Amino acid sequence: MRWSQMFAPTLRDDPAEADAPSHRLLLRAGYIRQLTAGHYSLLPLAVRVRAKVIAIVREEMEAIGAQEMLLPALHPAEPWKRSGRWDLMGQEMFRLQDRRGADHALGMTHEEIFVTVARELNSYRQLPQQWYQFQTKFRDEPRPKGGLMRTREFTMKDAYSFDADLPGLDASFNAYQGAYTRIFERLGIAALPCEASSGAMGGSDSTEFMCPSDVGEDFVVHCPGCGYAANIERATSVLPATSDAPGLPSPERFDTPGVRTIDDLVAYDAPGERQIKTLVHILDGTLTLVLLRGDHPLNEQKLRDATGATDVRPADPSEIQDALGALPGSLGAVGVSLPVIADEALRGRRDMFTGANTDDVHLRGVDVDRDIDVGLWADLREVTAGQRCVRCGERLEIRRAIEVGHIFKLGDRYARALGAEVLAPDGRRVPVIMGSYGIGIERAMAAIVETHHDDRGIVWPLSVAPFQVAVVPAQSDDPAVAEAAETIYQALRSEGIETVIDDRAERAGVKFRDVELTGIPFRVTIGRRGLAEGTAEVTTRTTAETTKLPLDSVLTHLQTLLTA
């Protein structure tokens, strides 16, 4: 490829709209251009990188016996309604009607659609099956941001396993976990496997592959002692043992004028760990009280997972006033007839403080088991840094991270809903057991840039770089320099080395800057002075080290570098 013919519109300055380093550098280096919020055009350099990412993923999928398919991106509503997810997905699903008025959706994911194909399986002897695709997904993100990290249109490698039983699913899941580990190693992404929530997909044994990054939108709880790692939506920790006094025979009311917060109540000899925090949420239309220890924050995804609710929101003050007769700050669950969900940290607690459902009045001496009718106990609290690991007792750390992959066991949920059954060895018809495994391709590209860049631009790992080598004639207007550069360029190409020659009539500094900005791993520079000595310079992007070599040694030197 000749740079003079290549469309790579590099920018001298950082785009004002870009926040994350990957967003800034992919725009500056001429890889992407925004069409509108959450939608990006991939320019030629990005397409080359994307193809290499896909090739690595495809190789590892085929290594575990997965077969590639391509299913439609536009889905009829019927399979989504049968699985129950037509309404579950909410506003993130793009919906439309065809000319006949039939409901359709742009695919956010493909569990239902793969199951429609799996209905042609009829015997356990045909299992296991591993199917995957690279397909465009659509999600109506309310706040797309970060360039390629959170978009409304993106490429997903989604794979699905079909097994006859749970041991078969375990084997498939382990195979994908190994494949994902190899994929991210080859992509140069330091991905940490973390326990995670399955969210709206359902299922169990959910594992996210998280790339630590300051611009990540997820939080990972990690133990440096034993390696425990979990998404904050799933993480738990050990709490110090508590010792409560016997308390009072029954809760006692006392005035608390002006008290509106947990901290306000501390002045009444009520430390946060002895308070019951009462939150009011609407879960699928039902007003529900959610109880936590006063010093513990709620993790809303844990609430969703514990209840199975799909529409979750905090109640507004008027809804709270109508239901409980008081405003936030004086709320409690003693004596109420509403549904109550409580965090496990409150189980068995006595001599506690909580609101009395009268403004500026609280209760002391509350015995949770005696005085509150808890309908559901669950782990609802969000872990904070410094709490103790559940496995080894070391202090936990919390890091920002980018989710680059997600695998989980679906079980038979979708197979039952859509009728994908096979004949078992005993002659019964049984639903197939599924797993689901995803990698966002463009997000992986962004994650690579987030962890491989410097103040001069992108530093692509060799495995995914758009070109392996850039040949730069320092003085393109010098016929001898241009001819020597062309000779090396053609020699590299003839050996299968992916090479671009910067034949533009630009200053050497401009060319060097663009090669560094775009992240090409090796640069060969031909200049008048070196040519007079019969030498060229080879510069390594990762280290900035430059080696002067005889012209006839450049090819073999680069071959050594590329194979190393």
Coordinates of C-alpha atoms in Angstrom, one line a residue:
M1 CA 0.0 0.0 0.0
R2 CA 1.2 3.5 -0.9
W3 CA 0.5 6.2 1.7
S4 CA -0.2 8.7 -1.1
Q5 CA -3.2 6.5 -2.2
M6 CA -4.3 5.5 1.3
F7 CA -7.2 7.3 3.0
A8 CA -5.8 7.9 6.5
P9 CA -6.9 11.4 7.5
T10 CA -4.7 12.1 10.5
L11 CA -5.3 15.1 12.7
R12 CA -2.6 17.3 14.2
D13 CA -4.7 18.2 17.4
D14 CA -6.8 16.2 19.7
P15 CA -10.5 16.3 18.9
A16 CA -12.5 18.4 21.4
E17 CA -15.3 15.8 21.7
A18 CA -13.0 12.9 22.6
D19 CA -12.5 11.9 26.2
A20 CA -11.0 8.4 26.4
P21 CA -7.5 7.9 25.0
S22 CA -8.7 5.3 22.6
H23 CA -11.4 7.7 21.3
R24 CA -8.9 10.5 20.9
L25 CA -6.2 8.5 19.2
L26 CA -8.5 6.5 16.9
L27 CA -9.9 9.8 15.6
R28 CA -6.5 11.6 15.4
A29 CA -4.9 8.6 13.6
G30 CA -7.6 8.5 11.0
Y31 CA -9.1 5.1 12.0
I32 CA -12.7 6.2 12.7
R33 CA -15.1 9.1 12.1
Q34 CA -18.4 9.7 13.9
L35 CA -21.6 9.7 11.9
T36 CA -23.8 10.5 14.9
A37 CA -23.8 9.7 18.6
G38 CA -23.0 6.1 19.1
H39 CA -22.4 5.4 15.4
Y40 CA -18.9 5.3 13.8
S41 CA -17.5 4.8 10.3
L42 CA -14.5 2.5 10.3
L43 CA -11.9 3.8 7.9
P44 CA -9.4 1.6 6.0
L45 CA -6.8 1.4 8.8
A46 CA -9.5 0.4 11.3
V47 CA -10.9 -2.2 8.9
R48 CA -7.5 -3.9 8.7
V49 CA -7.2 -4.0 12.5
R50 CA -10.7 -5.3 12.8
A51 CA -10.0 -8.1 10.3
K52 CA -7.0 -9.2 12.4
V53 CA -9.0 -9.2 15.6
I54 CA -11.7 -11.3 13.9
A55 CA -9.1 -13.7 12.5
I56 CA -7.6 -14.3 15.9
V57 CA -11.1 -14.9 17.4
R58 CA -12.0 -17.2 14.5
E59 CA -8.9 -19.3 14.9
E60 CA -9.5 -19.9 18.6
M61 CA -13.2 -20.6 18.0
E62 CA -12.3 -23.2 15.3
A63 CA -9.7 -24.7 17.6
I64 CA -12.4 -25.8 20.1
G65 CA -14.7 -27.1 17.3
A66 CA -17.0 -24.2 16.9
Q67 CA -18.8 -23.7 13.5
E68 CA -19.3 -20.3 12.0
M69 CA -22.8 -19.2 10.9
L70 CA -24.4 -15.8 10.0
L71 CA -27.9 -15.2 11.3
P72 CA -30.1 -12.2 10.5
A73 CA -29.7 -8.9 12.3
L74 CA -33.4 -8.1 11.8
H75 CA -35.6 -10.3 14.0
P76 CA -39.4 -10.9 14.1
A77 CA -40.9 -10.3 17.5
E78 CA -42.3 -13.8 17.9
P79 CA -39.3 -15.6 19.2
W80 CA -38.5 -12.7 21.5
K81 CA -42.0 -12.8 22.9
R82 CA -41.9 -16.6 23.4
S83 CA -38.7 -16.2 25.5
G84 CA -40.3 -13.3 27.5
R85 CA -37.6 -10.8 26.5
W86 CA -39.6 -8.7 24.1
D87 CA -40.7 -6.6 27.1
L88 CA -37.8 -7.4 29.3
M89 CA -35.3 -5.6 27.1
G90 CA -37.1 -2.3 27.4
Q91 CA -36.0 0.8 25.6
E92 CA -32.5 -0.5 24.7
M93 CA -34.1 -2.6 21.9
F94 CA -34.7 -0.9 18.6
R95 CA -38.2 -1.8 17.4
L96 CA -39.9 -1.3 14.1
Q97 CA -42.8 -2.5 12.0
D98 CA -42.7 -3.7 8.5
R99 CA -45.1 -2.6 5.8
R100 CA -47.7 -5.2 6.9
G101 CA -47.6 -4.0 10.5
A102 CA -45.6 -6.9 11.9
D103 CA -43.3 -6.1 14.8
H104 CA -39.6 -6.6 14.4
A105 CA -36.4 -5.7 16.3
L106 CA -32.8 -5.0 15.4
G107 CA -30.9 -7.8 17.2
M108 CA -29.3 -6.9 20.5
T109 CA -28.2 -10.5 20.9
H110 CA -29.1 -13.8 19.2
E111 CA -30.0 -16.4 21.8
E112 CA -33.6 -16.8 20.5
I113 CA -32.5 -16.8 16.8
F114 CA -29.8 -19.5 17.3
V115 CA -32.4 -21.6 19.1
T116 CA -34.7 -21.5 16.1
V117 CA -31.9 -23.1 14.2
A118 CA -31.2 -25.6 17.0
R119 CA -34.8 -26.9 16.7
E120 CA -33.5 -29.0 13.9
L121 CA -31.4 -31.0 16.3
N122 CA -33.3 -34.2 17.2
S123 CA -30.9 -36.5 19.1
Y124 CA -28.3 -36.4 21.8
R125 CA -26.0 -38.1 19.4
Q126 CA -25.8 -34.8 17.5
L127 CA -24.5 -33.0 20.6
P128 CA -22.5 -31.2 21.6
Q129 CA -22.8 -28.4 19.0
Q130 CA -20.8 -25.1 19.1
W131 CA -22.0 -22.3 16.8
Y132 CA -20.8 -18.8 16.5
Q133 CA -21.0 -15.7 14.3
F134 CA -19.7 -12.2 13.7
Q135 CA -22.8 -10.0 13.4
T136 CA -23.8 -6.4 13.9
K137 CA -25.7 -5.7 17.1
F138 CA -27.9 -2.7 17.9
R139 CA -28.6 -1.3 21.3
D140 CA -30.2 2.1 21.9
E141 CA -27.7 3.2 24.5
P142 CA -29.0 6.3 26.4
R143 CA -25.5 7.8 26.7
P144 CA -23.1 6.4 24.1
K145 CA -19.6 7.6 24.9
G146 CA -15.9 6.7 24.7
G147 CA -15.7 6.3 21.0
L148 CA -15.9 2.6 20.2
M149 CA -16.4 1.5 23.8
R150 CA -20.1 2.3 24.1
T151 CA -21.9 2.5 20.8
R152 CA -25.4 1.8 19.5
E153 CA -24.1 -0.3 16.6
F154 CA -21.2 -2.7 16.9
T155 CA -19.9 -6.1 15.9
M156 CA -20.2 -9.0 18.3
K157 CA -18.7 -12.4 18.1
D158 CA -21.4 -14.3 19.8
A159 CA -21.2 -18.1 20.3
Y160 CA -23.6 -20.6 21.7
S161 CA -23.1 -24.2 23.0
F162 CA -25.7 -26.9 22.8
D163 CA -25.3 -29.9 25.1
A164 CA -27.4 -32.8 26.3
D165 CA -26.8 -32.3 30.0
L166 CA -25.2 -30.2 32.6
P167 CA -21.8 -32.0 32.6
G168 CA -21.7 -31.3 28.9
L169 CA -22.4 -27.7 29.5
D170 CA -19.6 -27.5 32.0
A171 CA -17.1 -29.0 29.4
S172 CA -18.2 -26.5 26.8
F173 CA -18.0 -23.6 29.2
N174 CA -14.5 -24.6 30.2
A175 CA -13.5 -24.8 26.6
Y176 CA -14.7 -21.3 25.9
Q177 CA -13.0 -20.0 29.0
G178 CA -9.7 -21.4 27.8
A179 CA -10.3 -20.0 24.3
Y180 CA -11.1 -16.5 25.6
T181 CA -7.9 -16.5 27.7
R182 CA -5.9 -17.3 24.6
I183 CA -7.7 -14.7 22.5
F184 CA -7.0 -11.9 24.9
E185 CA -3.4 -12.9 25.3
R186 CA -3.0 -12.8 21.5
L187 CA -4.7 -9.5 21.3
G188 CA -2.4 -8.0 23.9
I189 CA -5.3 -7.3 26.3
A190 CA -4.7 -8.0 30.0
A191 CA -8.1 -9.5 30.7
L192 CA -9.0 -10.6 34.2
P193 CA -11.8 -13.2 34.5
C194 CA -14.3 -12.0 37.0
E195 CA -17.5 -13.3 38.6
A196 CA -20.4 -11.3 37.1
S197 CA -24.1 -10.9 36.9
S198 CA -25.9 -12.5 33.9
G199 CA -28.4 -9.6 33.8
A200 CA -31.2 -9.9 31.3
M201 CA -29.6 -12.8 29.6
G202 CA -30.3 -15.1 32.6
G203 CA -28.3 -18.1 33.4
S204 CA -25.5 -18.9 35.9
D205 CA -21.7 -19.1 36.3
S206 CA -21.4 -15.8 34.6
T207 CA -17.8 -14.7 33.9
E208 CA -16.7 -11.3 32.5
F209 CA -13.3 -10.7 31.1
M210 CA -12.3 -7.3 32.3
C211 CA -9.4 -5.1 31.1
P212 CA -8.2 -2.7 33.9
S213 CA -8.4 0.8 32.6
D214 CA -8.9 4.3 34.1
V215 CA -11.6 5.0 31.6
G216 CA -13.5 1.7 32.2
E217 CA -17.2 2.0 33.0
D218 CA -17.3 -1.1 35.2
F219 CA -15.7 -1.7 38.6
V220 CA -13.9 -4.8 39.5
V221 CA -13.4 -6.0 43.1
H222 CA -10.0 -7.7 43.2
C223 CA -8.0 -9.4 46.0
P224 CA -4.3 -9.1 45.6
G225 CA -3.8 -12.0 48.0
C226 CA -5.7 -14.9 46.4
G227 CA -6.8 -13.4 43.0
Y228 CA -10.5 -13.3 43.8
A229 CA -12.1 -11.0 41.2
A230 CA -15.7 -10.1 40.6
N231 CA -17.7 -7.3 39.0
I232 CA -18.9 -5.0 41.7
E233 CA -22.5 -6.0 40.7
R234 CA -21.6 -9.5 41.9
A235 CA -18.8 -9.1 44.5
T236 CA -19.2 -9.8 48.2
S237 CA -17.0 -9.4 51.2
V238 CA -16.6 -10.5 54.8
L239 CA -18.0 -8.2 57.4
P240 CA -16.7 -7.9 61.0
A241 CA -18.8 -9.8 63.5
T242 CA -21.3 -7.6 65.4
S243 CA -22.5 -7.9 69.0
D244 CA -25.8 -6.3 69.7
A245 CA -27.3 -5.6 73.1
P246 CA -30.6 -7.3 73.9
G247 CA -32.4 -4.1 73.2
L248 CA -35.9 -3.1 74.2
P249 CA -39.1 -5.2 74.6
S250 CA -40.5 -3.3 71.7
P251 CA -39.4 -0.4 69.5
E252 CA -39.5 3.0 71.1
R253 CA -40.3 6.3 69.3
F254 CA -38.1 9.4 69.9
D255 CA -38.1 12.8 68.2
T256 CA -35.4 13.6 65.7
P257 CA -36.1 17.1 64.4
G258 CA -34.3 17.9 61.2
V259 CA -32.8 14.5 60.8
R260 CA -32.8 13.5 57.1
T261 CA -29.7 11.4 56.6
I262 CA -27.8 8.5 58.1
D263 CA -25.1 10.9 59.3
D264 CA -27.7 13.2 60.9
L265 CA -28.9 10.3 63.1
V266 CA -25.4 9.5 64.3
A267 CA -25.7 12.4 66.7
Y268 CA -28.4 10.4 68.6
D269 CA -25.9 7.7 69.6
A270 CA -26.9 5.7 66.4
P271 CA -23.7 4.8 64.4
G272 CA -24.3 3.8 60.8
E273 CA -23.7 0.1 61.5
R274 CA -26.7 0.1 63.9
Q275 CA -29.1 1.9 61.6
I276 CA -31.5 0.3 59.2
K277 CA -31.6 2.3 56.0
T278 CA -35.0 2.1 54.3
L279 CA -35.1 2.7 50.5
V280 CA -38.3 2.7 48.5
H281 CA -38.1 1.2 45.0
I282 CA -40.7 0.4 42.4
L283 CA -40.1 -3.2 41.2
D284 CA -42.2 -4.1 38.1
G285 CA -44.8 -1.6 39.3
T286 CA -44.8 -2.8 43.0
L287 CA -43.7 -0.4 45.7
T288 CA -41.2 -2.2 47.8
L289 CA -39.1 -1.4 50.8
V290 CA -35.4 -2.3 50.5
L291 CA -33.4 -2.5 53.8
L292 CA -29.7 -2.2 54.3
R293 CA -27.4 -1.4 57.1
G294 CA -27.0 2.4 57.4
D295 CA -23.4 2.5 56.3
H296 CA -23.9 0.1 53.3
P297 CA -24.8 1.3 49.8
L298 CA -27.2 -0.5 47.6
N299 CA -26.1 -2.2 44.3
E300 CA -29.2 -2.0 42.1
Q301 CA -28.1 -4.9 39.8
K302 CA -28.0 -7.1 42.9
L303 CA -31.6 -6.0 43.6
R304 CA -32.6 -6.9 40.1
D305 CA -30.8 -10.3 40.3
A306 CA -32.4 -11.2 43.7
T307 CA -35.9 -10.3 42.6
G308 CA -35.9 -11.0 38.9
A309 CA -37.5 -7.6 38.4
T310 CA -37.0 -6.0 35.0
D311 CA -38.3 -2.5 35.6
V312 CA -36.5 -1.1 38.7
R313 CA -36.5 2.5 39.8
P314 CA -36.4 4.6 43.1
A315 CA -39.8 5.8 44.1
D316 CA -40.3 9.5 43.9
P317 CA -41.1 11.6 47.1
S318 CA -44.9 11.8 46.3
E319 CA -45.1 8.0 45.9
I320 CA -43.3 7.6 49.2
Q321 CA -45.5 10.1 51.0
D322 CA -48.7 8.5 49.8
A323 CA -47.5 5.0 50.8
L324 CA -45.8 5.6 54.1
G325 CA -47.0 9.0 55.3
A326 CA -43.5 10.4 55.6
L327 CA -40.7 11.7 53.5
P328 CA -37.2 10.1 53.0
G329 CA -35.2 10.5 56.2
S330 CA -37.9 9.1 58.5
L331 CA -38.8 5.9 56.8
G332 CA -38.9 2.4 58.3
A333 CA -40.3 -1.1 57.8
V334 CA -41.7 -1.7 61.3
G335 CA -45.4 -2.5 61.1
V336 CA -45.8 -1.9 57.4
S337 CA -47.7 -4.2 55.1
L338 CA -45.6 -3.5 52.0
P339 CA -43.2 -6.1 50.5
V340 CA -39.8 -5.9 52.3
I341 CA -36.5 -7.1 50.9
A342 CA -33.5 -7.0 53.3
D343 CA -29.8 -7.3 53.0
E344 CA -28.1 -10.3 54.7
A345 CA -26.1 -8.0 56.9
L346 CA -29.3 -7.2 58.8
R347 CA -30.2 -10.8 59.5
G348 CA -30.5 -11.4 63.3
R349 CA -29.6 -7.8 64.2
R350 CA -31.1 -6.3 67.4
D351 CA -31.2 -2.9 69.2
M352 CA -31.3 -1.1 65.9
F353 CA -32.5 2.4 64.8
T354 CA -34.8 3.1 61.9
G355 CA -37.4 5.7 60.8
A356 CA -40.9 5.7 62.3
N357 CA -42.8 6.7 59.1
T358 CA -43.5 10.0 60.8
D359 CA -41.4 13.0 59.8
D360 CA -38.8 13.9 62.4
V361 CA -39.4 10.7 64.4
H362 CA -37.4 7.5 64.6
L363 CA -37.4 4.2 66.4
R364 CA -34.8 2.7 68.7
G365 CA -34.5 -0.9 70.0
V366 CA -35.6 -2.5 66.8
D367 CA -35.2 -6.3 66.6
V368 CA -35.2 -7.1 62.9
D369 CA -36.5 -10.7 63.2
R370 CA -39.1 -9.7 65.7
D371 CA -40.3 -6.3 64.4
I372 CA -40.0 -6.5 60.6
D373 CA -41.7 -8.9 58.2
V374 CA -38.9 -9.6 55.7
G375 CA -40.2 -11.3 52.6
L376 CA -36.8 -11.9 51.0
W377 CA -33.3 -11.9 52.2
A378 CA -30.5 -11.3 49.7
D379 CA -27.0 -9.9 49.2
L380 CA -27.8 -6.3 48.2
R381 CA -24.9 -4.3 49.5
E382 CA -22.1 -2.9 47.3
V383 CA -18.6 -3.9 48.3
T384 CA -16.2 -1.1 49.1
A385 CA -12.4 -1.0 49.0
G386 CA -10.7 -2.2 52.1
Q387 CA -13.3 -4.7 53.1
R388 CA -12.0 -8.3 53.6
C389 CA -11.9 -11.0 50.9
V390 CA -14.4 -13.9 51.3
R391 CA -11.7 -16.4 50.4
C392 CA -8.5 -15.3 52.2
G393 CA -9.3 -12.3 54.3
E394 CA -7.0 -9.9 52.6
R395 CA -8.2 -6.3 52.0
L396 CA -10.0 -5.9 48.7
E397 CA -9.1 -3.4 46.0
I398 CA -11.5 -1.8 43.5
R399 CA -10.4 -1.0 39.9
R400 CA -12.0 0.5 36.9
A401 CA -12.2 -1.8 33.9
I402 CA -13.5 -2.4 30.4
E403 CA -15.6 -5.5 29.8
V404 CA -14.2 -7.1 26.7
G405 CA -15.8 -10.5 26.9
H406 CA -18.6 -12.3 28.8
I407 CA -19.5 -16.0 29.1
F408 CA -22.3 -17.6 31.0
K409 CA -24.4 -20.8 31.3
L410 CA -27.9 -20.3 30.0
G411 CA -29.3 -23.8 31.0
D412 CA -32.5 -24.8 29.3
R413 CA -34.4 -21.4 29.6
Y414 CA -34.4 -20.6 25.8
A415 CA -34.7 -24.2 24.7
R416 CA -37.9 -24.7 26.7
A417 CA -39.4 -21.4 25.6
L418 CA -38.8 -22.1 21.9
G419 CA -39.0 -25.9 21.8
A420 CA -35.5 -27.0 21.1
E421 CA -35.5 -30.6 22.2
V422 CA -33.6 -33.8 21.5
L423 CA -34.1 -37.4 22.2
A424 CA -32.2 -38.5 25.3
P425 CA -30.6 -41.9 25.7
D426 CA -33.6 -43.1 27.7
G427 CA -36.0 -42.2 24.9
R428 CA -37.3 -39.0 26.6
R429 CA -37.5 -35.7 24.8
V430 CA -35.4 -33.2 26.7
P431 CA -34.5 -29.5 26.1
V432 CA -30.9 -28.8 25.0
I433 CA -28.7 -27.1 27.5
M434 CA -27.1 -23.9 26.3
G435 CA -24.2 -21.6 27.0
S436 CA -23.6 -18.1 25.6
Y437 CA -20.2 -16.5 24.9
G438 CA -19.6 -13.0 23.6
I439 CA -16.7 -10.7 22.5
G440 CA -17.3 -7.1 21.3
I441 CA -14.9 -6.7 18.3
E442 CA -14.7 -2.9 18.2
R443 CA -14.6 -2.6 21.9
A444 CA -11.7 -5.0 22.0
M445 CA -9.9 -2.7 19.5
A446 CA -10.6 0.3 21.8
A447 CA -9.3 -1.7 24.8
I448 CA -6.1 -2.5 23.0
V449 CA -5.5 1.2 22.3
E450 CA -6.3 2.1 26.0
T451 CA -3.5 -0.2 27.2
H452 CA -1.1 0.3 24.2
H453 CA -0.4 4.0 23.6
D454 CA 2.0 6.7 24.5
D455 CA 2.3 10.5 24.1
R456 CA 3.1 10.0 20.4
G457 CA 0.1 7.8 19.5
I458 CA -1.1 4.2 19.3
V459 CA 1.3 1.3 19.9
W460 CA -0.4 -1.6 18.3
P461 CA 0.7 -5.1 19.2
L462 CA 2.1 -6.8 16.1
S463 CA -0.7 -9.3 16.1
V464 CA -3.3 -6.7 15.2
A465 CA -1.4 -3.8 13.6
P466 CA -2.8 -2.6 10.3
F467 CA 0.7 -2.9 8.7
Q468 CA 3.8 -4.5 10.1
V469 CA 6.3 -2.1 8.5
A470 CA 6.3 1.4 7.2
V471 CA 9.0 2.3 4.7
V472 CA 9.8 6.1 4.9
P473 CA 11.9 7.8 2.2
A474 CA 13.1 10.9 4.1
Q475 CA 13.4 12.8 0.9
S476 CA 10.9 11.6 -1.6
D477 CA 12.0 14.1 -4.2
D478 CA 15.4 12.5 -4.3
P479 CA 15.4 9.9 -7.1
A480 CA 18.1 7.7 -5.4
V481 CA 16.3 7.8 -2.1
A482 CA 12.9 7.0 -3.6
E483 CA 14.4 4.2 -5.7
A484 CA 16.1 2.6 -2.6
A485 CA 12.9 2.9 -0.6
E486 CA 10.9 1.3 -3.4
T487 CA 13.4 -1.6 -3.6
I488 CA 13.1 -2.4 0.1
Y489 CA 9.3 -1.9 -0.1
Q490 CA 9.0 -4.4 -2.9
A491 CA 11.4 -6.9 -1.2
L492 CA 9.3 -6.8 2.0
R493 CA 6.0 -7.3 0.1
S494 CA 7.4 -10.2 -1.9
E495 CA 8.2 -12.0 1.4
G496 CA 4.6 -11.5 2.6
I497 CA 5.4 -8.7 5.1
E498 CA 2.5 -6.2 5.3
T499 CA 4.1 -3.0 4.3
V500 CA 3.1 0.6 3.5
I501 CA 5.5 3.0 1.9
D502 CA 5.1 6.7 2.7
D503 CA 5.7 8.1 -0.8
R504 CA 4.0 11.5 0.0
A505 CA 5.8 14.7 -0.9
E506 CA 5.9 15.6 2.8
R507 CA 8.7 16.5 5.2
A508 CA 10.3 13.6 7.0
G509 CA 9.0 14.9 10.4
V510 CA 5.4 14.7 9.1
K511 CA 5.9 11.1 7.9
F512 CA 7.6 10.0 11.2
R513 CA 4.8 11.6 13.2
D514 CA 2.1 9.8 11.2
V515 CA 3.8 6.4 11.4
E516 CA 4.1 6.8 15.2
L517 CA 0.5 8.1 15.5
T518 CA -1.0 5.2 13.6
G519 CA 1.0 2.7 15.6
I520 CA 2.8 0.7 12.9
P521 CA 5.3 -1.5 14.8
F522 CA 8.4 -1.0 12.6
R523 CA 9.7 1.9 10.5
V524 CA 12.4 1.7 7.9
T525 CA 13.9 5.1 7.1
I526 CA 15.9 5.7 3.9
G527 CA 17.7 9.1 3.8
R528 CA 20.5 10.7 1.7
R529 CA 23.1 10.4 4.4
G530 CA 22.4 6.8 5.1
L531 CA 22.1 6.0 1.4
A532 CA 25.6 7.4 0.9
E533 CA 26.9 5.0 3.5
G534 CA 24.7 2.1 2.1
T535 CA 22.6 2.0 5.2
A536 CA 19.0 2.3 6.4
E537 CA 17.5 2.7 9.9
V538 CA 15.0 0.4 11.5
T539 CA 13.0 1.9 14.4
T540 CA 10.9 -0.2 16.8
R541 CA 7.7 1.6 17.8
T542 CA 7.4 0.0 21.3
T543 CA 10.9 1.0 22.4
A544 CA 11.8 3.8 20.1
E545 CA 15.1 2.0 19.5
T546 CA 16.8 2.6 16.1
T547 CA 19.3 0.3 14.5
K548 CA 21.4 1.3 11.5
L549 CA 21.9 -1.6 9.0
P550 CA 23.3 -2.3 5.6
L551 CA 20.6 -2.0 3.0
D552 CA 20.9 -5.7 2.1
S553 CA 20.4 -6.7 5.7
V554 CA 17.1 -4.9 6.3
L555 CA 14.9 -7.7 5.1
T556 CA 16.5 -10.4 7.2
H557 CA 16.6 -8.1 10.3
L558 CA 12.9 -7.4 10.0
Q559 CA 12.1 -11.1 9.5
T560 CA 13.9 -11.8 12.7
L561 CA 12.0 -9.1 14.5
L562 CA 8.7 -10.3 13.2
T563 CA 9.2 -13.9 14.1
A564 CA 10.5 -13.0 17.5

